[in-house]
């Protein structure tokens, strides 16, 4: 695969920091970049569904040890890790949506099984997963409350949020209750879980030692426990994601674009936070 663009995700930062050695291994080189958009450069003898020169998007396996990630000039992946990329968006925009969009879709549709008409809170709504979750929850017919920095209110409203709350001045006990909470932050999970309705569900993708403890402790609440998952989209999910892009239900939100030579700056900016949408690494212009 000739890579045109890849995005920066939390998983990439953890790999670079050496905190996922069980996944990445301890031997160098270790590549970063879970997702990619690009062009098929060559195919194996048994690959019949793709042709050289076809534009695709996809994702390397997050738990597979690999020396080359998506942030590279070329990457080798199984055919079931890619699908044709939406023709309506650029490679940079496509790369911004693979992990973020798939994570949001799995969270809403497959983990908490959101239903039209429900009240949904997206916490950390200005990030990559957050902006995708706001759009998808809106497209699924939900009333969406976005919790983010106040300066991102207009962007989130344009994406479909019915209400935007400033996380700097809004505490968990001032809001809700909600039928569904999608958390991308990973802190204060117990406090937010209390803002669920009687039949409410909560999912978090912001994992840390504290978050894992809160998730485990919440199991006593049954259906109202805090859920989590490992986003590992294959062909069917990537096709569903492309359909949402084509229909206009999901559009890219790109904070900034860096060259491959400046990938260190992309990671530094990601870790500082404060932006809206994704940081994308453009490999070939």
CSV table of C-alpha atoms in Angstrom, one decimal:
chain,number,residue,atom,x,y,z
A,1,UNK,CA,0.0,0.0,0.0
A,2,UNK,CA,1.3,3.4,-1.0
A,3,UNK,CA,0.3,5.6,1.9
A,4,UNK,CA,-1.0,9.1,1.2
A,5,UNK,CA,-2.0,10.1,4.8
A,6,UNK,CA,-2.4,8.8,8.3
A,7,UNK,CA,-3.7,10.3,11.5
A,8,UNK,CA,-2.4,10.6,15.1
A,9,UNK,CA,-4.4,8.6,17.6
A,10,UNK,CA,-4.0,8.0,21.4
A,11,UNK,CA,-2.8,4.4,20.6
A,12,UNK,CA,0.1,5.8,18.6
A,13,UNK,CA,1.2,8.1,21.4
A,14,UNK,CA,1.2,5.2,23.9
A,15,UNK,CA,3.2,3.0,21.5
A,16,UNK,CA,5.8,5.8,21.1
A,17,UNK,CA,6.0,6.3,24.8
A,18,UNK,CA,6.7,2.5,25.3
A,19,UNK,CA,3.5,1.9,27.3
A,20,UNK,CA,2.2,-0.8,24.9
A,21,UNK,CA,5.2,-3.1,24.7
A,22,UNK,CA,2.9,-6.1,25.0
A,23,UNK,CA,1.5,-5.1,21.6
A,24,UNK,CA,4.4,-3.4,19.9
A,25,UNK,CA,7.2,-5.6,21.3
A,26,UNK,CA,10.5,-4.3,22.6
A,27,UNK,CA,12.6,-4.6,19.4
A,28,UNK,CA,13.1,-1.7,17.0
A,29,UNK,CA,12.0,-0.5,14.6
A,30,UNK,CA,8.5,0.1,15.8
A,31,UNK,CA,6.1,1.9,13.6
A,32,UNK,CA,3.3,4.2,14.5
A,33,UNK,CA,0.0,5.1,12.8
A,34,UNK,CA,-3.0,2.9,13.1
A,35,UNK,CA,-4.9,4.2,10.1
A,36,UNK,CA,-4.1,5.2,6.6
A,37,UNK,CA,-5.5,6.3,3.3
A,38,UNK,CA,-3.7,5.5,0.1
A,39,UNK,CA,-3.3,3.6,-3.2
A,40,UNK,CA,-2.9,-0.1,-3.7
A,41,UNK,CA,0.8,-0.5,-4.9
A,42,UNK,CA,0.8,-4.3,-5.2
A,43,UNK,CA,-1.3,-7.3,-4.4
A,44,UNK,CA,-0.7,-10.8,-3.3
A,45,UNK,CA,-1.4,-13.8,-5.6
A,46,UNK,CA,-4.7,-14.6,-3.8
A,47,UNK,CA,-6.1,-11.0,-3.7
A,48,UNK,CA,-8.8,-10.7,-6.3
A,49,UNK,CA,-10.9,-7.8,-5.0
A,50,UNK,CA,-8.4,-4.9,-5.4
A,51,UNK,CA,-6.4,-3.6,-8.3
A,52,UNK,CA,-3.2,-1.7,-8.4
A,53,UNK,CA,-3.9,2.0,-8.3
A,54,UNK,CA,-7.2,1.7,-6.5
A,55,UNK,CA,-7.7,4.2,-3.6
A,56,UNK,CA,-8.5,2.6,-0.3
A,57,UNK,CA,-8.6,3.3,3.4
A,58,UNK,CA,-8.0,1.0,6.3
A,59,UNK,CA,-6.2,0.2,9.5
A,60,UNK,CA,-3.4,-2.0,10.7
A,61,UNK,CA,-4.3,-4.5,13.5
A,62,UNK,CA,-4.0,-2.7,16.8
A,63,UNK,CA,-2.9,-5.8,18.7
A,64,UNK,CA,-0.6,-7.2,16.0
A,65,UNK,CA,3.1,-6.7,16.3
A,66,UNK,CA,4.3,-4.8,13.3
A,67,UNK,CA,7.4,-2.9,12.4
A,68,UNK,CA,5.6,-0.6,10.0
A,69,UNK,CA,2.5,1.4,10.9
A,70,UNK,CA,0.3,3.6,8.8
A,71,UNK,CA,2.6,6.6,9.2
A,72,UNK,CA,5.0,5.4,6.5
A,73,UNK,CA,5.5,5.6,2.7
A,74,UNK,CA,4.3,2.0,2.4
A,75,UNK,CA,2.4,-0.5,4.5
A,76,UNK,CA,1.6,-4.1,4.0
A,77,UNK,CA,-1.9,-5.2,5.3
A,78,UNK,CA,-4.3,-8.1,4.7
A,79,UNK,CA,-7.0,-7.5,2.2
A,80,UNK,CA,-9.6,-7.7,5.0
A,81,UNK,CA,-8.2,-4.5,6.6
A,82,UNK,CA,-9.1,-2.2,3.7
A,83,UNK,CA,-12.1,-1.1,1.6
A,84,UNK,CA,-12.4,1.4,-1.2
A,85,UNK,CA,-12.1,4.9,0.2
A,86,UNK,CA,-15.1,7.3,-0.2
A,87,UNK,CA,-14.6,9.1,-3.5
A,88,UNK,CA,-16.0,12.4,-2.2
A,89,UNK,CA,-13.2,13.2,0.2
A,90,UNK,CA,-9.4,13.7,-0.1
A,91,UNK,CA,-6.8,11.2,1.4
A,92,UNK,CA,-6.2,13.6,4.3
A,93,UNK,CA,-9.8,13.8,5.1
A,94,UNK,CA,-10.2,10.0,4.7
A,95,UNK,CA,-7.3,9.4,7.1
A,96,UNK,CA,-8.9,11.6,9.7
A,97,UNK,CA,-12.0,9.4,9.8
A,98,UNK,CA,-10.9,5.8,9.9
A,99,UNK,CA,-10.1,5.3,13.6
A,100,UNK,CA,-12.2,8.2,14.9
A,101,UNK,CA,-15.3,7.3,12.9
A,102,UNK,CA,-15.1,3.6,13.4
A,103,UNK,CA,-14.6,4.1,17.2
A,104,UNK,CA,-17.6,6.4,17.4
A,105,UNK,CA,-19.8,4.1,15.3
A,106,UNK,CA,-18.8,1.0,17.4
A,107,UNK,CA,-19.5,3.0,20.6
A,108,UNK,CA,-22.9,4.2,19.6
A,109,UNK,CA,-24.3,1.5,17.4
A,110,UNK,CA,-22.7,-1.7,18.7
A,111,UNK,CA,-21.8,-1.0,22.3
A,112,UNK,CA,-24.6,1.1,23.8
A,113,UNK,CA,-27.1,0.4,21.0
A,114,UNK,CA,-28.3,4.0,20.8
A,115,UNK,CA,-32.0,4.5,19.8
A,116,UNK,CA,-33.5,7.5,18.0
A,117,UNK,CA,-34.9,10.0,20.4
A,118,UNK,CA,-32.5,9.3,23.2
A,119,UNK,CA,-30.6,12.0,24.9
A,120,UNK,CA,-26.8,11.6,24.3
A,121,UNK,CA,-23.9,13.3,26.0
A,122,UNK,CA,-20.6,13.3,24.2
A,123,UNK,CA,-17.8,14.2,26.6
A,124,UNK,CA,-14.6,15.4,25.0
A,125,UNK,CA,-16.7,16.3,22.0
A,126,UNK,CA,-14.0,18.4,20.2
A,127,UNK,CA,-11.6,15.5,19.7
A,128,UNK,CA,-11.5,13.2,16.7
A,129,UNK,CA,-13.8,10.5,18.2
A,130,UNK,CA,-15.9,13.2,19.8
A,131,UNK,CA,-16.6,15.1,16.6
A,132,UNK,CA,-17.5,11.9,14.9
A,133,UNK,CA,-19.8,10.8,17.8
A,134,UNK,CA,-21.7,14.1,17.7
A,135,UNK,CA,-22.4,13.7,14.0
A,136,UNK,CA,-23.3,10.0,14.1
A,137,UNK,CA,-25.6,10.5,17.2
A,138,UNK,CA,-27.3,13.3,15.4
A,139,UNK,CA,-27.7,11.2,12.3
A,140,UNK,CA,-29.2,8.4,14.3
A,141,UNK,CA,-31.9,10.8,15.5
A,142,UNK,CA,-30.7,11.6,19.0
A,143,UNK,CA,-30.7,14.8,21.0
A,144,UNK,CA,-27.0,15.5,21.4
A,145,UNK,CA,-25.3,17.4,24.2
A,146,UNK,CA,-21.6,18.2,23.5
A,147,UNK,CA,-19.2,18.8,26.4
A,148,UNK,CA,-16.1,20.7,25.2
A,149,UNK,CA,-14.3,24.0,25.3
A,150,UNK,CA,-16.6,26.9,24.9
A,151,UNK,CA,-14.6,28.2,21.9
A,152,UNK,CA,-15.6,25.1,19.9
A,153,UNK,CA,-19.3,25.6,20.4
A,154,UNK,CA,-20.1,26.8,16.9
A,155,UNK,CA,-18.2,24.0,15.2
A,156,UNK,CA,-20.0,21.4,17.3
A,157,UNK,CA,-23.4,23.0,16.7
A,158,UNK,CA,-22.7,22.9,12.9
A,159,UNK,CA,-21.9,19.2,13.3
A,160,UNK,CA,-25.3,18.5,14.9
A,161,UNK,CA,-25.0,19.2,18.6
A,162,UNK,CA,-28.3,20.4,20.0
A,163,UNK,CA,-26.6,21.9,23.1
A,164,UNK,CA,-22.9,22.6,23.8
A,165,UNK,CA,-21.7,22.9,27.4
A,166,UNK,CA,-18.3,24.4,28.5
A,167,UNK,CA,-16.5,21.7,30.3
A,168,UNK,CA,-14.4,24.3,32.2
A,169,UNK,CA,-17.5,25.7,34.0
A,170,UNK,CA,-19.9,22.7,33.9
A,171,UNK,CA,-19.7,20.0,36.5
A,172,UNK,CA,-21.2,16.5,36.2
A,173,UNK,CA,-23.9,17.2,38.8
A,174,UNK,CA,-25.2,20.2,36.8
A,175,UNK,CA,-26.2,18.2,33.7
A,176,UNK,CA,-28.4,15.3,32.6
A,177,UNK,CA,-29.8,12.9,33.1
A,178,UNK,CA,-28.8,11.2,29.8
A,179,UNK,CA,-29.9,7.9,28.2
A,180,UNK,CA,-26.4,7.5,26.7
A,181,UNK,CA,-23.0,8.9,27.7
A,182,UNK,CA,-20.0,8.6,25.3
A,183,UNK,CA,-16.8,9.5,27.1
A,184,UNK,CA,-13.5,10.1,25.4
A,185,UNK,CA,-11.7,11.6,28.4
A,186,UNK,CA,-11.3,8.7,30.9
A,187,UNK,CA,-11.6,10.6,34.1
A,188,UNK,CA,-14.4,11.2,36.6
A,189,UNK,CA,-16.2,8.3,35.2
A,190,UNK,CA,-18.1,7.4,38.4
A,191,UNK,CA,-19.5,11.0,38.6
A,192,UNK,CA,-20.7,10.9,35.0
A,193,UNK,CA,-22.2,7.4,35.4
A,194,UNK,CA,-24.5,8.8,38.0
A,195,UNK,CA,-26.1,11.1,35.4
A,196,UNK,CA,-27.6,8.2,33.5
A,197,UNK,CA,-31.3,7.6,33.4
A,198,UNK,CA,-32.8,4.4,34.8
A,199,UNK,CA,-32.2,2.6,31.6
A,200,UNK,CA,-29.1,4.5,30.6
A,201,UNK,CA,-25.8,3.2,29.2
A,202,UNK,CA,-22.3,4.6,29.3
A,203,UNK,CA,-19.2,3.8,27.2
A,204,UNK,CA,-15.7,5.2,27.5
A,205,UNK,CA,-12.8,5.1,25.0
A,206,UNK,CA,-10.5,7.2,27.2
A,207,UNK,CA,-8.6,4.5,29.0
A,208,UNK,CA,-6.1,4.8,31.9
A,209,UNK,CA,-5.4,2.9,35.1
A,210,UNK,CA,-8.1,5.0,36.9
A,211,UNK,CA,-10.6,4.4,34.1
A,212,UNK,CA,-10.0,0.7,34.1
A,213,UNK,CA,-10.7,0.6,37.9
A,214,UNK,CA,-13.9,2.6,37.5
A,215,UNK,CA,-15.0,0.3,34.7
A,216,UNK,CA,-14.4,-2.8,36.8
A,217,UNK,CA,-16.1,-1.3,39.9
A,218,UNK,CA,-19.2,-0.3,37.8
A,219,UNK,CA,-20.0,-4.0,37.0
A,220,UNK,CA,-22.3,-4.1,40.0
A,221,UNK,CA,-24.7,-1.7,38.2
A,222,UNK,CA,-25.5,-4.3,35.5
A,223,UNK,CA,-26.9,-2.6,32.4
A,224,UNK,CA,-25.9,0.9,33.8
A,225,UNK,CA,-22.2,-0.2,34.1
A,226,UNK,CA,-19.4,1.7,32.2
A,227,UNK,CA,-18.6,-0.2,29.0
A,228,UNK,CA,-15.4,-0.1,26.9
A,229,UNK,CA,-14.1,-1.9,23.9
A,230,UNK,CA,-11.1,-2.2,21.5
A,231,UNK,CA,-11.8,-0.6,18.1
A,232,UNK,CA,-10.7,-3.1,15.5
A,233,UNK,CA,-12.7,-2.4,12.4
A,234,UNK,CA,-12.5,-4.9,9.5
A,235,UNK,CA,-14.2,-4.8,6.1
A,236,UNK,CA,-17.9,-4.6,7.1
A,237,UNK,CA,-17.3,-1.7,9.5
A,238,UNK,CA,-15.1,0.2,7.1
A,239,UNK,CA,-17.8,-0.1,4.4
A,240,UNK,CA,-20.5,1.1,6.8
A,241,UNK,CA,-18.2,4.0,7.7
A,242,UNK,CA,-17.8,4.9,4.0
A,243,UNK,CA,-21.6,4.8,3.5
A,244,UNK,CA,-22.0,7.3,6.3
A,245,UNK,CA,-19.5,9.6,4.6
A,246,UNK,CA,-21.1,9.2,1.2
A,247,UNK,CA,-24.6,10.0,2.7
A,248,UNK,CA,-23.3,13.2,4.3
A,249,UNK,CA,-24.0,11.9,7.8
A,250,UNK,CA,-20.3,12.0,8.7
A,251,UNK,CA,-17.8,14.6,7.5
A,252,UNK,CA,-14.1,15.1,8.4
A,253,UNK,CA,-12.9,17.6,11.0
A,254,UNK,CA,-9.2,18.2,10.6
A,255,UNK,CA,-7.4,20.3,13.1
A,256,UNK,CA,-4.0,20.4,11.4
A,257,UNK,CA,-1.9,18.7,8.7
A,258,UNK,CA,1.8,17.8,9.0
A,259,UNK,CA,4.3,16.3,6.7
A,260,UNK,CA,5.8,12.9,7.5
A,261,UNK,CA,9.1,14.7,8.3
A,262,UNK,CA,7.2,16.7,10.9
A,263,UNK,CA,5.4,13.8,12.6
A,264,UNK,CA,7.1,14.6,15.9
A,265,UNK,CA,5.3,18.0,15.9
A,266,UNK,CA,2.0,16.3,15.1
A,267,UNK,CA,2.4,14.1,18.2
A,268,UNK,CA,3.4,17.0,20.3
A,269,UNK,CA,0.4,19.0,19.2
A,270,UNK,CA,-1.9,16.0,19.9
A,271,UNK,CA,-0.6,15.6,23.4
A,272,UNK,CA,-1.0,19.3,24.1
A,273,UNK,CA,-4.7,19.1,23.2
A,274,UNK,CA,-7.0,22.1,22.8
A,275,UNK,CA,-7.7,21.7,19.1
A,276,UNK,CA,-10.8,20.5,17.3
A,277,UNK,CA,-10.8,17.3,15.2
A,278,UNK,CA,-7.8,15.3,14.0
A,279,UNK,CA,-4.1,15.8,13.5
A,280,UNK,CA,-3.2,14.3,10.1
A,281,UNK,CA,0.2,13.3,8.7
A,282,UNK,CA,0.3,13.8,4.9
A,283,UNK,CA,2.8,11.3,3.5
A,284,UNK,CA,2.6,12.1,-0.2
A,285,UNK,CA,1.1,15.3,-1.5
